[in-house]
Tab-separated table of C-alpha atoms and ligand atoms in Angstrom:
chain	number	residue	atom	x	y	z
A	27	UNK	CA	0.266	0.053	0.167
A	28	UNK	CA	1.468	3.314	-0.550
A	29	UNK	CA	2.016	5.703	2.335
A	30	UNK	CA	-0.709	8.675	1.642
A	31	UNK	CA	0.763	10.433	5.201
A	32	UNK	CA	1.747	14.057	4.653
A	33	UNK	CA	-0.224	14.844	1.762
A	34	UNK	CA	-2.140	17.882	0.867
A	35	UNK	CA	-4.762	18.501	-0.664
A	36	UNK	CA	-3.707	19.838	-3.936
A	37	UNK	CA	-1.244	17.346	-3.699
A	38	UNK	CA	-3.314	14.784	-3.667
A	39	UNK	CA	-6.007	16.301	-5.984
A	40	UNK	CA	-3.051	16.129	-8.894
A	41	UNK	CA	-2.092	13.153	-8.020
A	42	UNK	CA	-5.576	11.928	-8.457
A	43	UNK	CA	-5.948	13.638	-11.641
A	44	UNK	CA	-2.656	12.064	-13.278
A	45	UNK	CA	-4.348	8.407	-11.959
A	46	UNK	CA	-0.803	7.801	-10.048
A	47	UNK	CA	-3.187	6.236	-7.022
A	48	UNK	CA	-6.893	6.404	-6.725
A	49	UNK	CA	-9.312	7.495	-4.178
A	50	UNK	CA	-10.831	4.297	-3.289
A	51	UNK	CA	-6.800	3.250	-2.426
A	52	UNK	CA	-6.482	6.969	-0.783
A	53	UNK	CA	-10.068	6.190	1.463
A	54	UNK	CA	-9.127	2.658	2.038
A	55	UNK	CA	-5.493	3.978	3.306
A	56	UNK	CA	-7.239	6.206	5.914
A	57	UNK	CA	-9.810	3.471	7.074
A	58	UNK	CA	-7.614	1.139	7.890
A	59	UNK	CA	-5.556	3.670	10.010
A	60	UNK	CA	-8.899	4.666	11.636
A	61	UNK	CA	-9.749	1.023	12.403
A	62	UNK	CA	-5.989	0.590	13.836
A	63	UNK	CA	-6.071	4.011	16.057
A	64	UNK	CA	-6.650	4.096	19.724
A	65	UNK	CA	-7.174	7.573	19.542
A	66	UNK	CA	-10.667	7.953	19.856
A	67	UNK	CA	-10.755	10.326	17.052
A	68	UNK	CA	-14.159	8.782	15.636
A	69	UNK	CA	-17.662	8.214	17.486
A	70	UNK	CA	-18.944	7.186	14.529
A	71	UNK	CA	-18.055	5.647	11.235
A	72	UNK	CA	-19.120	5.963	7.956
A	73	UNK	CA	-16.669	3.708	5.282
A	74	UNK	CA	-19.348	1.992	3.507
A	75	UNK	CA	-20.288	5.416	2.044
A	76	UNK	CA	-17.007	6.671	2.067
A	77	UNK	CA	-15.971	3.653	-0.211
A	78	UNK	CA	-19.299	4.106	-2.235
A	79	UNK	CA	-18.337	8.140	-2.777
A	80	UNK	CA	-14.331	7.692	-3.345
A	81	UNK	CA	-16.155	5.522	-6.564
A	82	UNK	CA	-17.943	8.206	-7.411
A	83	UNK	CA	-15.098	10.630	-7.452
A	84	UNK	CA	-12.786	7.861	-9.449
A	85	UNK	CA	-15.350	7.519	-11.766
A	86	UNK	CA	-15.716	11.134	-12.742
A	87	UNK	CA	-11.800	11.545	-12.572
A	88	UNK	CA	-11.554	8.543	-15.060
A	89	UNK	CA	-14.276	9.831	-17.553
A	90	UNK	CA	-12.315	13.089	-16.741
A	91	UNK	CA	-15.930	15.231	-16.450
A	92	UNK	CA	-17.381	17.198	-13.731
A	93	UNK	CA	-14.264	16.948	-11.739
A	94	UNK	CA	-15.615	19.041	-8.896
A	95	UNK	CA	-12.685	21.148	-6.492
A	96	UNK	CA	-12.251	18.690	-3.156
A	97	UNK	CA	-13.095	15.554	-5.369
A	98	UNK	CA	-12.027	12.217	-3.856
A	99	UNK	CA	-10.344	13.425	-0.821
A	100	UNK	CA	-10.968	11.917	2.260
A	101	UNK	CA	-12.115	14.318	5.626
A	102	UNK	CA	-13.362	13.823	8.842
A	103	UNK	CA	-16.159	15.767	9.886
A	104	UNK	CA	-16.788	17.236	13.580
A	105	UNK	CA	-19.823	15.316	15.026
A	106	UNK	CA	-21.644	18.880	15.826
A	107	UNK	CA	-22.668	19.358	11.760
A	108	UNK	CA	-25.989	17.088	11.337
A	109	UNK	CA	-24.951	14.342	8.365
A	110	UNK	CA	-28.716	12.995	6.967
A	111	UNK	CA	-28.974	9.436	7.686
A	112	UNK	CA	-26.052	9.029	10.026
A	113	UNK	CA	-26.055	9.416	13.803
A	114	UNK	CA	-25.229	12.823	15.148
A	115	UNK	CA	-24.680	12.995	18.582
A	116	UNK	CA	-22.560	16.467	19.576
A	117	UNK	CA	-21.130	14.199	21.946
A	118	UNK	CA	-23.881	13.665	23.995
A	119	UNK	CA	-25.840	11.002	25.710
A	120	UNK	CA	-28.850	13.280	25.164
A	121	UNK	CA	-28.565	13.195	21.426
A	122	UNK	CA	-26.564	8.852	21.747
A	123	UNK	CA	-28.828	8.039	19.046
A	124	UNK	CA	-30.500	11.361	17.166
A	125	UNK	CA	-30.339	10.213	12.938
A	126	UNK	CA	-31.021	13.498	11.397
A	127	UNK	CA	-33.342	13.735	7.830
A	128	UNK	CA	-31.265	16.692	6.758
A	129	UNK	CA	-27.713	17.448	5.822
A	130	UNK	CA	-26.206	20.686	7.600
A	131	UNK	CA	-25.157	23.400	4.851
A	132	UNK	CA	-21.538	22.884	5.644
A	133	UNK	CA	-21.019	19.249	5.118
A	134	UNK	CA	-23.563	19.433	1.898
A	135	UNK	CA	-21.006	22.303	0.458
A	136	UNK	CA	-18.016	19.855	1.137
A	137	UNK	CA	-20.236	17.077	-0.415
A	138	UNK	CA	-20.758	18.483	-3.552
A	139	UNK	CA	-17.629	19.567	-3.713
A	140	UNK	CA	-16.794	15.907	-3.511
A	141	UNK	CA	-15.248	15.160	-0.094
A	142	UNK	CA	-15.439	11.495	0.641
A	143	UNK	CA	-16.801	12.081	4.824
A	144	UNK	CA	-14.705	8.786	6.847
A	145	UNK	CA	-16.902	9.560	9.885
A	146	UNK	CA	-17.920	11.922	12.496
A	147	UNK	CA	-15.303	13.472	14.900
A	148	UNK	CA	-15.483	12.963	18.742
A	149	UNK	CA	-15.734	16.636	20.496
A	150	UNK	CA	-16.651	17.967	23.519
A	151	UNK	CA	-20.274	17.898	24.509
A	152	UNK	CA	-22.027	20.479	23.281
A	153	UNK	CA	-18.574	21.603	21.917
A	154	UNK	CA	-18.038	22.922	25.866
A	155	UNK	CA	-14.114	22.367	26.857
A	156	UNK	CA	-10.794	22.742	25.825
A	157	UNK	CA	-9.212	19.033	26.463
A	158	UNK	CA	-12.076	17.225	24.734
A	159	UNK	CA	-12.442	15.639	28.121
A	160	UNK	CA	-16.039	16.099	28.721
A	161	UNK	CA	-17.460	14.223	25.421
A	162	UNK	CA	-19.671	10.853	26.537
A	163	UNK	CA	-18.167	8.716	24.230
A	164	UNK	CA	-14.314	9.381	25.825
A	165	UNK	CA	-11.645	11.834	25.474
A	166	UNK	CA	-9.917	11.895	22.675
A	167	UNK	CA	-6.249	11.407	22.678
A	168	UNK	CA	-3.721	13.918	21.053
A	169	UNK	CA	-0.525	11.555	18.783
A	170	UNK	CA	1.844	14.279	19.693
A	171	UNK	CA	3.960	13.079	23.070
A	172	UNK	CA	5.875	15.549	24.944
A	173	UNK	CA	9.958	14.779	24.837
A	174	UNK	CA	10.044	14.296	28.210
A	175	UNK	CA	6.610	13.319	29.857
A	176	UNK	CA	6.599	10.384	26.948
A	177	UNK	CA	4.731	7.946	29.070
A	178	UNK	CA	1.649	10.842	29.638
A	179	UNK	CA	-1.346	10.882	26.961
A	180	UNK	CA	-1.748	14.507	26.049
A	181	UNK	CA	-5.104	16.345	25.511
A	182	UNK	CA	-6.052	16.811	21.651
A	183	UNK	CA	-7.619	20.480	22.763
A	184	UNK	CA	-11.039	21.149	22.503
A	185	UNK	CA	-13.693	21.092	21.712
A	186	UNK	CA	-13.086	19.831	18.154
A	187	UNK	CA	-10.248	17.659	19.403
A	188	UNK	CA	-11.345	14.602	17.496
A	189	UNK	CA	-10.941	16.545	14.313
A	190	UNK	CA	-7.386	17.878	15.295
A	191	UNK	CA	-6.181	14.597	16.861
A	192	UNK	CA	-7.532	12.784	13.257
A	193	UNK	CA	-5.446	15.330	10.836
A	194	UNK	CA	-2.909	15.103	12.886
A	195	UNK	CA	-2.514	10.876	13.709
A	196	UNK	CA	-3.043	10.613	9.590
A	197	UNK	CA	-6.560	9.642	10.081
A	198	UNK	CA	-7.752	11.725	7.186
A	199	UNK	CA	-6.364	14.579	5.194
A	200	UNK	CA	-8.153	17.551	6.507
A	201	UNK	CA	-11.452	17.617	8.980
A	202	UNK	CA	-14.207	20.498	9.578
A	203	UNK	CA	-14.294	21.783	13.351
A	204	UNK	CA	-16.620	24.773	15.199
A	205	UNK	CA	-15.310	27.556	17.366
A	206	UNK	CA	-17.318	29.745	19.929
A	207	UNK	CA	-14.264	30.608	22.112
A	208	UNK	CA	-11.320	28.744	20.304
A	209	UNK	CA	-12.628	25.295	19.085
A	210	UNK	CA	-10.779	25.498	16.166
A	211	UNK	CA	-7.807	27.503	17.063
A	212	UNK	CA	-6.657	25.905	20.127
A	213	UNK	CA	-6.726	22.349	19.231
A	214	UNK	CA	-5.102	23.012	16.028
A	215	UNK	CA	-2.530	25.352	18.116
A	216	UNK	CA	-1.981	21.647	20.269
A	217	UNK	CA	-1.848	18.859	17.797
A	218	UNK	CA	0.748	21.105	15.470
A	219	UNK	CA	-1.837	22.043	13.114
A	220	UNK	CA	-4.051	24.925	11.041
A	221	UNK	CA	-6.969	26.222	12.545
A	222	UNK	CA	-8.874	28.744	10.744
A	223	UNK	CA	-12.209	30.161	12.419
A	224	UNK	CA	-13.748	32.467	9.154
A	225	UNK	CA	-15.352	35.644	10.148
A	226	UNK	CA	-19.616	35.062	12.130
A	227	UNK	CA	-21.557	34.546	9.239
A	228	UNK	CA	-19.005	33.189	6.654
A	229	UNK	CA	-19.877	29.789	6.649
A	230	UNK	CA	-24.351	28.607	6.914
A	231	UNK	CA	-24.743	27.603	10.668
A	232	UNK	CA	-27.842	25.807	9.129
A	233	UNK	CA	-27.483	21.984	10.909
A	234	UNK	CA	-24.980	23.053	12.782
A	235	UNK	CA	-25.754	22.129	16.521
A	236	UNK	CA	-26.297	25.193	18.377
A	237	UNK	CA	-24.279	25.901	21.192
A	238	UNK	CA	-24.119	29.981	21.248
A	239	UNK	CA	-25.879	31.222	18.383
A	240	UNK	CA	-24.033	34.623	18.234
A	241	UNK	CA	-20.204	33.030	18.532
A	242	UNK	CA	-20.685	29.341	16.753
A	243	UNK	CA	-18.484	29.311	13.628
A	244	UNK	CA	-17.409	26.556	11.870
A	245	UNK	CA	-13.824	26.178	10.017
A	246	UNK	CA	-11.307	24.223	8.642
A	247	UNK	CA	-8.579	21.775	10.679
A	248	UNK	CA	-5.910	21.094	8.488
A	249	UNK	CA	-1.578	20.490	7.649
A	250	UNK	CA	-1.366	23.567	5.625
A	251	UNK	CA	-2.588	26.986	5.122
A	252	UNK	CA	-3.309	26.441	1.151
A	253	UNK	CA	-5.406	23.157	2.145
A	254	UNK	CA	-7.447	25.677	4.732
A	255	UNK	CA	-7.790	28.238	1.793
A	256	UNK	CA	-9.163	24.702	-0.142
A	257	UNK	CA	-11.602	23.470	2.297
A	258	UNK	CA	-12.673	27.457	3.649
A	259	UNK	CA	-13.510	27.841	0.088
A	260	UNK	CA	-16.258	24.500	-0.036
A	261	UNK	CA	-17.398	25.439	3.534
A	262	UNK	CA	-18.007	28.825	2.478
A	263	UNK	CA	-21.715	29.783	1.465
A	264	UNK	CA	-24.660	32.795	1.807
A	265	UNK	CA	-27.210	30.168	2.437
A	266	UNK	CA	-31.375	31.393	2.981
A	267	UNK	CA	-31.416	28.624	5.703
A	268	UNK	CA	-29.797	30.962	8.331
A	269	UNK	CA	-30.164	34.924	8.755
A	270	UNK	CA	-26.931	35.349	10.078
A	271	UNK	CA	-25.012	33.877	6.888
A	272	UNK	CA	-23.389	36.928	4.758
A	273	UNK	CA	-24.148	38.045	1.414
A	274	UNK	CA	-20.733	39.145	0.899
A	275	UNK	CA	-19.405	38.371	-2.338
A	276	UNK	CA	-16.828	34.834	-0.990
A	277	UNK	CA	-13.511	35.585	-2.531
A	278	UNK	CA	-10.930	33.225	-4.383
A	279	UNK	CA	-9.225	32.184	-1.333
A	280	UNK	CA	-6.436	31.252	-2.860
A	281	UNK	CA	-5.609	34.279	-4.107
A	282	UNK	CA	-3.487	34.175	-1.151
A	283	UNK	CA	-0.427	33.173	-2.319
A	284	UNK	CA	-0.163	36.110	-4.674
A	285	UNK	CA	-1.037	38.293	-1.077
A	286	UNK	CA	2.751	40.245	-0.188
A	287	UNK	CA	2.929	40.982	3.332
A	288	UNK	CA	5.263	44.308	2.161
A	289	UNK	CA	4.299	46.640	3.913
A	290	UNK	CA	1.530	45.396	6.033
A	291	UNK	CA	1.320	46.829	9.197
A	292	UNK	CA	1.073	43.907	12.133
A	293	UNK	CA	0.003	45.257	14.998
A	294	UNK	CA	0.758	43.618	19.070
A	295	UNK	CA	-1.873	44.218	21.479
A	296	UNK	CA	-0.089	45.141	24.603
A	297	UNK	CA	-3.045	43.510	26.719
A	298	UNK	CA	-1.851	39.947	25.022
A	299	UNK	CA	0.897	39.545	27.283
A	300	UNK	CA	-1.257	37.602	29.948
A	301	UNK	CA	-0.320	36.023	33.003
A	302	UNK	CA	0.887	32.911	33.157
A	303	UNK	CA	1.971	33.249	29.242
A	304	UNK	CA	4.624	30.461	28.645
A	305	UNK	CA	8.136	31.325	28.265
A	306	UNK	CA	9.268	29.324	25.108
A	307	UNK	CA	5.141	30.840	23.920
A	308	UNK	CA	6.885	34.726	24.108
A	309	UNK	CA	9.861	33.257	22.262
A	310	UNK	CA	8.176	31.859	19.482
A	311	UNK	CA	5.864	35.243	19.511
A	312	UNK	CA	9.440	37.276	19.308
A	313	UNK	CA	10.538	35.375	16.304
A	314	UNK	CA	7.683	35.580	14.876
A	315	UNK	CA	7.739	39.060	15.146
A	316	UNK	CA	11.128	39.365	14.062
A	317	UNK	CA	10.207	37.386	10.969
A	318	UNK	CA	7.472	39.485	10.018
A	319	UNK	CA	10.286	42.857	10.277
A	320	UNK	CA	12.786	40.478	8.157
A	321	UNK	CA	9.963	40.399	5.217
A	322	UNK	CA	8.826	44.101	5.208
A	323	UNK	CA	6.280	43.929	6.980
A	324	UNK	CA	6.019	47.344	9.680
A	325	UNK	CA	4.900	46.174	13.412
A	326	UNK	CA	3.068	48.459	15.342
A	327	UNK	CA	2.135	48.485	19.052
A	328	UNK	CA	-1.774	48.651	19.244
A	329	UNK	CA	-3.708	48.648	22.775
A	330	UNK	CA	-7.104	46.263	23.110
A	331	UNK	CA	-8.111	47.615	26.132
A	332	UNK	CA	-11.028	45.570	26.976
A	333	UNK	CA	-8.973	42.296	26.678
A	334	UNK	CA	-9.163	41.426	30.734
A	335	UNK	CA	-13.000	41.447	30.293
A	336	UNK	CA	-13.034	38.996	26.948
A	337	UNK	CA	-13.366	35.763	29.118
A	338	UNK	CA	-15.244	36.401	31.747
A	339	UNK	CA	-17.786	37.946	29.391
A	340	UNK	CA	-17.630	35.419	27.162
A	341	UNK	CA	-18.995	32.990	30.098
A	342	UNK	CA	-21.898	34.842	29.980
A	343	UNK	CA	-23.019	35.023	26.759
A	344	UNK	CA	-22.508	31.743	26.007
A	345	UNK	CA	-23.633	29.994	28.695
A	346	UNK	CA	-26.926	32.382	27.983
A	347	UNK	CA	-27.188	31.180	24.543
A	348	UNK	CA	-26.340	27.302	25.397
A	349	UNK	CA	-29.346	27.882	28.338
A	350	UNK	CA	-31.691	28.789	25.181
A	351	UNK	CA	-30.413	26.391	23.142
A	352	UNK	CA	-30.591	23.521	24.904
A	353	UNK	CA	-33.827	23.906	26.314
A	354	UNK	CA	-34.717	22.197	23.373
A	355	UNK	CA	-33.937	18.737	24.765
A	356	UNK	CA	-36.415	18.063	26.985
A	357	UNK	CA	-36.869	13.611	25.811
A	358	UNK	CA	-40.338	14.706	23.559
A	359	UNK	CA	-38.105	15.623	20.498
A	360	UNK	CA	-34.903	14.309	20.227
A	361	UNK	CA	-33.035	11.498	21.443
A	362	UNK	CA	-32.606	10.074	24.676
A	363	UNK	CA	-35.581	10.013	27.116
A	364	UNK	CA	-36.025	8.709	30.742
A	365	UNK	CA	-39.633	7.263	31.186
A	366	UNK	CA	-41.549	8.935	33.917
A	367	UNK	CA	-44.821	8.274	34.493
A	368	UNK	CA	-45.011	12.284	35.971
A	369	UNK	CA	-44.170	14.892	32.728
A	370	UNK	CA	-42.453	17.148	34.805
A	371	UNK	CA	-40.462	13.880	36.148
A	372	UNK	CA	-39.896	12.527	32.638
A	373	UNK	CA	-38.143	16.135	31.856
A	374	UNK	CA	-35.752	16.451	34.455
A	375	UNK	CA	-34.732	12.846	34.828
A	376	UNK	CA	-33.941	13.073	30.563
A	377	UNK	CA	-31.764	16.149	30.969
A	378	UNK	CA	-30.200	15.022	34.823
A	379	UNK	CA	-29.252	11.645	32.852
A	380	UNK	CA	-28.574	13.145	29.771
A	381	UNK	CA	-26.129	15.757	29.683
A	382	UNK	CA	-22.708	15.691	31.456
A	383	UNK	CA	-21.314	17.881	34.369
A	384	UNK	CA	-19.999	20.473	31.971
A	385	UNK	CA	-23.307	21.282	30.303
A	386	UNK	CA	-25.057	21.345	33.433
A	387	UNK	CA	-22.615	24.051	34.459
A	388	UNK	CA	-23.164	26.106	31.979
A	389	UNK	CA	-26.663	25.606	31.723
A	390	UNK	CA	-27.071	26.971	35.472
A	391	UNK	CA	-24.501	29.744	34.380
A	392	UNK	CA	-26.803	30.462	31.476
A	393	UNK	CA	-30.616	30.209	33.395
A	394	UNK	CA	-29.113	32.544	36.243
A	395	UNK	CA	-27.454	34.988	34.163
A	396	UNK	CA	-30.864	35.368	32.345
A	397	UNK	CA	-32.981	35.305	35.352
A	398	UNK	CA	-35.169	38.134	36.332
A	399	UNK	CA	-33.132	40.224	38.204
A	400	UNK	CA	-30.111	39.095	37.307
A	401	UNK	CA	-30.671	39.765	34.095
A	402	UNK	CA	-29.587	43.787	33.625
A	403	UNK	CA	-26.222	42.766	36.146
A	404	UNK	CA	-24.836	40.265	33.951
A	405	UNK	CA	-26.187	39.582	30.513
A	406	UNK	CA	-27.124	43.416	29.882
A	407	UNK	CA	-23.413	44.419	30.733
A	408	UNK	CA	-21.812	41.230	29.194
A	409	UNK	CA	-24.064	42.255	25.948
A	410	UNK	CA	-22.448	46.252	25.828
A	411	UNK	CA	-18.757	44.924	27.272
A	412	UNK	CA	-18.900	42.364	23.997
A	413	UNK	CA	-19.200	45.802	22.311
A	414	UNK	CA	-16.368	47.562	23.759
A	415	UNK	CA	-14.453	44.911	23.132
A	416	UNK	CA	-15.565	44.926	18.933
A	417	UNK	CA	-14.557	49.028	19.454
A	418	UNK	CA	-11.602	48.174	20.503
A	419	UNK	CA	-10.937	46.203	17.578
A	420	UNK	CA	-12.530	48.438	15.341
A	421	UNK	CA	-10.066	51.397	16.200
A	422	UNK	CA	-6.901	49.214	16.553
A	423	UNK	CA	-7.671	48.408	12.668
A	424	UNK	CA	-7.337	52.185	11.915
A	425	UNK	CA	-3.593	51.581	12.417
A	426	UNK	CA	-2.649	47.790	11.347
A	427	UNK	CA	-3.853	45.507	8.887
A	428	UNK	CA	-3.983	42.148	10.900
A	429	UNK	CA	-3.070	41.206	14.632
A	430	UNK	CA	-0.288	39.057	15.767
A	431	UNK	CA	-0.730	37.151	18.837
A	432	UNK	CA	0.085	33.492	20.446
A	433	UNK	CA	-3.205	30.874	20.217
A	434	UNK	CA	-2.736	29.619	23.764
A	435	UNK	CA	-1.182	30.455	26.837
A	436	UNK	CA	0.076	27.032	26.843
A	437	UNK	CA	1.241	23.740	24.955
A	438	UNK	CA	-1.191	20.554	25.340
A	439	UNK	CA	-1.142	19.431	28.812
A	440	UNK	CA	-1.732	15.727	30.478
A	441	UNK	CA	-4.865	14.354	30.271
A	442	UNK	CA	-6.579	14.654	33.659
A	443	UNK	CA	-4.523	17.527	34.655
A	444	UNK	CA	-6.411	21.004	34.540
A	445	UNK	CA	-9.695	19.085	34.966
A	446	UNK	CA	-10.454	19.369	38.274
A	447	UNK	CA	-10.882	23.618	38.566
A	448	UNK	CA	-12.853	24.291	35.537
A	449	UNK	CA	-11.998	28.415	35.938
A	450	UNK	CA	-8.427	26.957	35.046
A	451	UNK	CA	-9.684	25.100	31.846
A	452	UNK	CA	-11.650	28.289	30.978
A	453	UNK	CA	-8.432	30.243	31.103
A	454	UNK	CA	-7.182	28.343	27.707
A	455	UNK	CA	-9.468	30.225	25.883
A	456	UNK	CA	-7.449	34.115	26.793
A	457	UNK	CA	-6.624	34.565	23.599
A	458	UNK	CA	-8.733	33.002	21.216
A	459	UNK	CA	-11.906	34.890	22.840
A	460	UNK	CA	-11.593	38.108	22.015
A	461	UNK	CA	-11.497	37.856	18.092
A	462	UNK	CA	-15.180	35.175	18.444
A	463	UNK	CA	-16.520	38.318	20.520
A	464	UNK	CA	-15.194	40.641	18.237
A	465	UNK	CA	-16.600	38.271	14.823
A	466	UNK	CA	-13.587	38.647	13.281
A	467	UNK	CA	-11.761	35.632	11.093
A	468	UNK	CA	-8.501	34.253	12.808
A	469	UNK	CA	-5.860	31.608	12.280
A	470	UNK	CA	-3.843	29.602	14.323
A	471	UNK	CA	-0.370	28.132	12.651
A	472	UNK	CA	2.248	26.653	13.907
A	473	UNK	CA	5.287	28.424	14.646
A	474	UNK	CA	7.244	26.906	17.201
A	475	UNK	CA	7.877	24.026	18.947
A	476	UNK	CA	8.877	24.386	23.464
A	477	UNK	CA	11.960	22.695	24.977
A	478	UNK	CA	9.299	19.396	25.165
A	479	UNK	CA	9.009	19.253	21.601
A	480	UNK	CA	5.253	20.312	21.673
A	481	UNK	CA	3.970	22.470	18.972
A	482	UNK	CA	3.337	26.412	19.826
A	483	UNK	CA	0.565	27.894	17.397
A	484	UNK	CA	0.363	31.956	16.498
A	485	UNK	CA	-2.924	33.512	15.938
A	486	UNK	CA	-3.464	36.163	13.473
A	487	UNK	CA	-6.440	38.125	13.865
A	488	UNK	CA	-7.999	39.897	10.566
A	489	UNK	CA	-10.450	42.640	9.976
A	490	UNK	CA	-13.797	41.544	8.877
A	491	UNK	CA	-14.107	38.869	5.844
A	492	UNK	CA	-10.339	39.949	5.292
A	493	UNK	CA	-9.858	35.864	5.535
A	494	UNK	CA	-7.438	36.347	2.633
A	495	UNK	CA	-4.840	38.338	5.153
A	496	UNK	CA	-5.115	36.347	7.674
A	497	UNK	CA	-4.053	32.985	5.512
A	498	UNK	CA	-1.539	35.019	3.855
A	499	UNK	CA	0.124	36.289	7.529
A	500	UNK	CA	-0.173	32.405	7.899
A	501	UNK	CA	1.936	31.292	4.998
A	502	UNK	CA	4.560	33.069	5.863
A	503	UNK	CA	4.944	31.844	9.337
A	504	UNK	CA	4.598	28.649	7.950
A	505	UNK	CA	7.295	28.537	5.500
A	506	UNK	CA	9.885	29.934	7.856
A	507	UNK	CA	9.118	28.207	11.213
A	508	UNK	CA	12.436	27.285	12.919
A	509	UNK	CA	11.756	23.699	12.235
B	13	LIG	N1	-12.979	26.160	25.315
B	13	LIG	C1	-14.385	26.997	25.267
B	13	LIG	C2	-15.697	26.609	25.851
B	13	LIG	O1	-15.401	25.331	26.527
B	13	LIG	C3	-14.497	27.417	23.729
B	13	LIG	C4	-15.514	26.241	23.085
B	13	LIG	C5	-15.749	26.571	21.665
B	13	LIG	O2	-14.985	27.138	20.754
B	13	LIG	N2	-16.765	25.430	20.985
B	13	LIG	O3	-16.742	27.211	25.958
């Protein structure tokens, strides 16, 4: 069997078109690897469908007709995207047996573009988490190991941990993720990959199981920046089924390849030098700044004064929206039900048994901040602070073209760590959450490694709908990183 590891999407597509190998061979290679893997990346496999899709792609290629953008490329689908006829769980017991009768727009776009779906990837329950340890289907293991602590398994990050881990372990070529406060960028960073959260509204949320609707955005997790552009091209669309999806024309994302960083202004926010930022990460940040300088970019210091309020604001708004969104899981319409003769009892038992601890914690916070008497003090206040955070970015972008920061304050940590104290877990998102609250596009690209050989990601945040600039900045980092 040919070793298909570490191929990127565009090279693979060229090889497929030249008939150097078939999509069926490629698909079988990944199926075999998934079957042998013990990283717990996939919740549901769709191997039979995948084989059929691969055969269909090979047919199109052999006829040289109607060849689509992602023809025959095997990918993983985060189990947050509803897939018609295929179980979709959002990592929760409450949806353990939920089989949607419709397809999410994002997965539909990918399928229409010829991607071969290998299965549904594991995730934190309802995308709530930063370590993929809250899934009802068990935690996901990061394929990377620290050179010092090689006996301990590391977390892949979350909530798109199954997607990130599966790409890093060569179980698929790319995968979809969703990012509410960092769930694409943080796992991409922990697994040494590229993760792109597009501008809010770029990808349709139709058929994405909702966590916090004003923040949720789909995006790709890939090995390279170019792959991220190719995946994003397919995933993006205006969708009349999602009133928040954008009608802005979608550019050709591969145009980022011709984008010159020279003369561009790179903003460095003073406030991102947060307490507890790991010294190896500070060093890689400095190296990356120098890289931009060397390539003719101008470095400008900027201020985002409300940064320190972003995390508390997020942890009011996201749980508030979650408590409304998850009210639908009552044992009547969807999935799991705990029977009882009494209706109220049935609701309570269903939710008590169907949701895990982290989800319950968020629902309690959410209903609390929305309750009469506390609404003004918490939720309304958080909305106001969110506006200030957004305004900070607006004025910063008058002085710079993109903003460069680390993705996370730390590298991948051992499974079980930060488990007891939820606040410690929430601190993982301190650098990713501000861009989410402001709806801005942001990419994480591996820029270096720490002393224990673990990847360090840098985040580039862009102006609204300027995905091209962040892809271009990401490409520079990717080309010149120090390993
Ligand atoms: N880790 C964050 C949380 O738990 C972000 C999750 C996400 O982006 N879906 O809410």
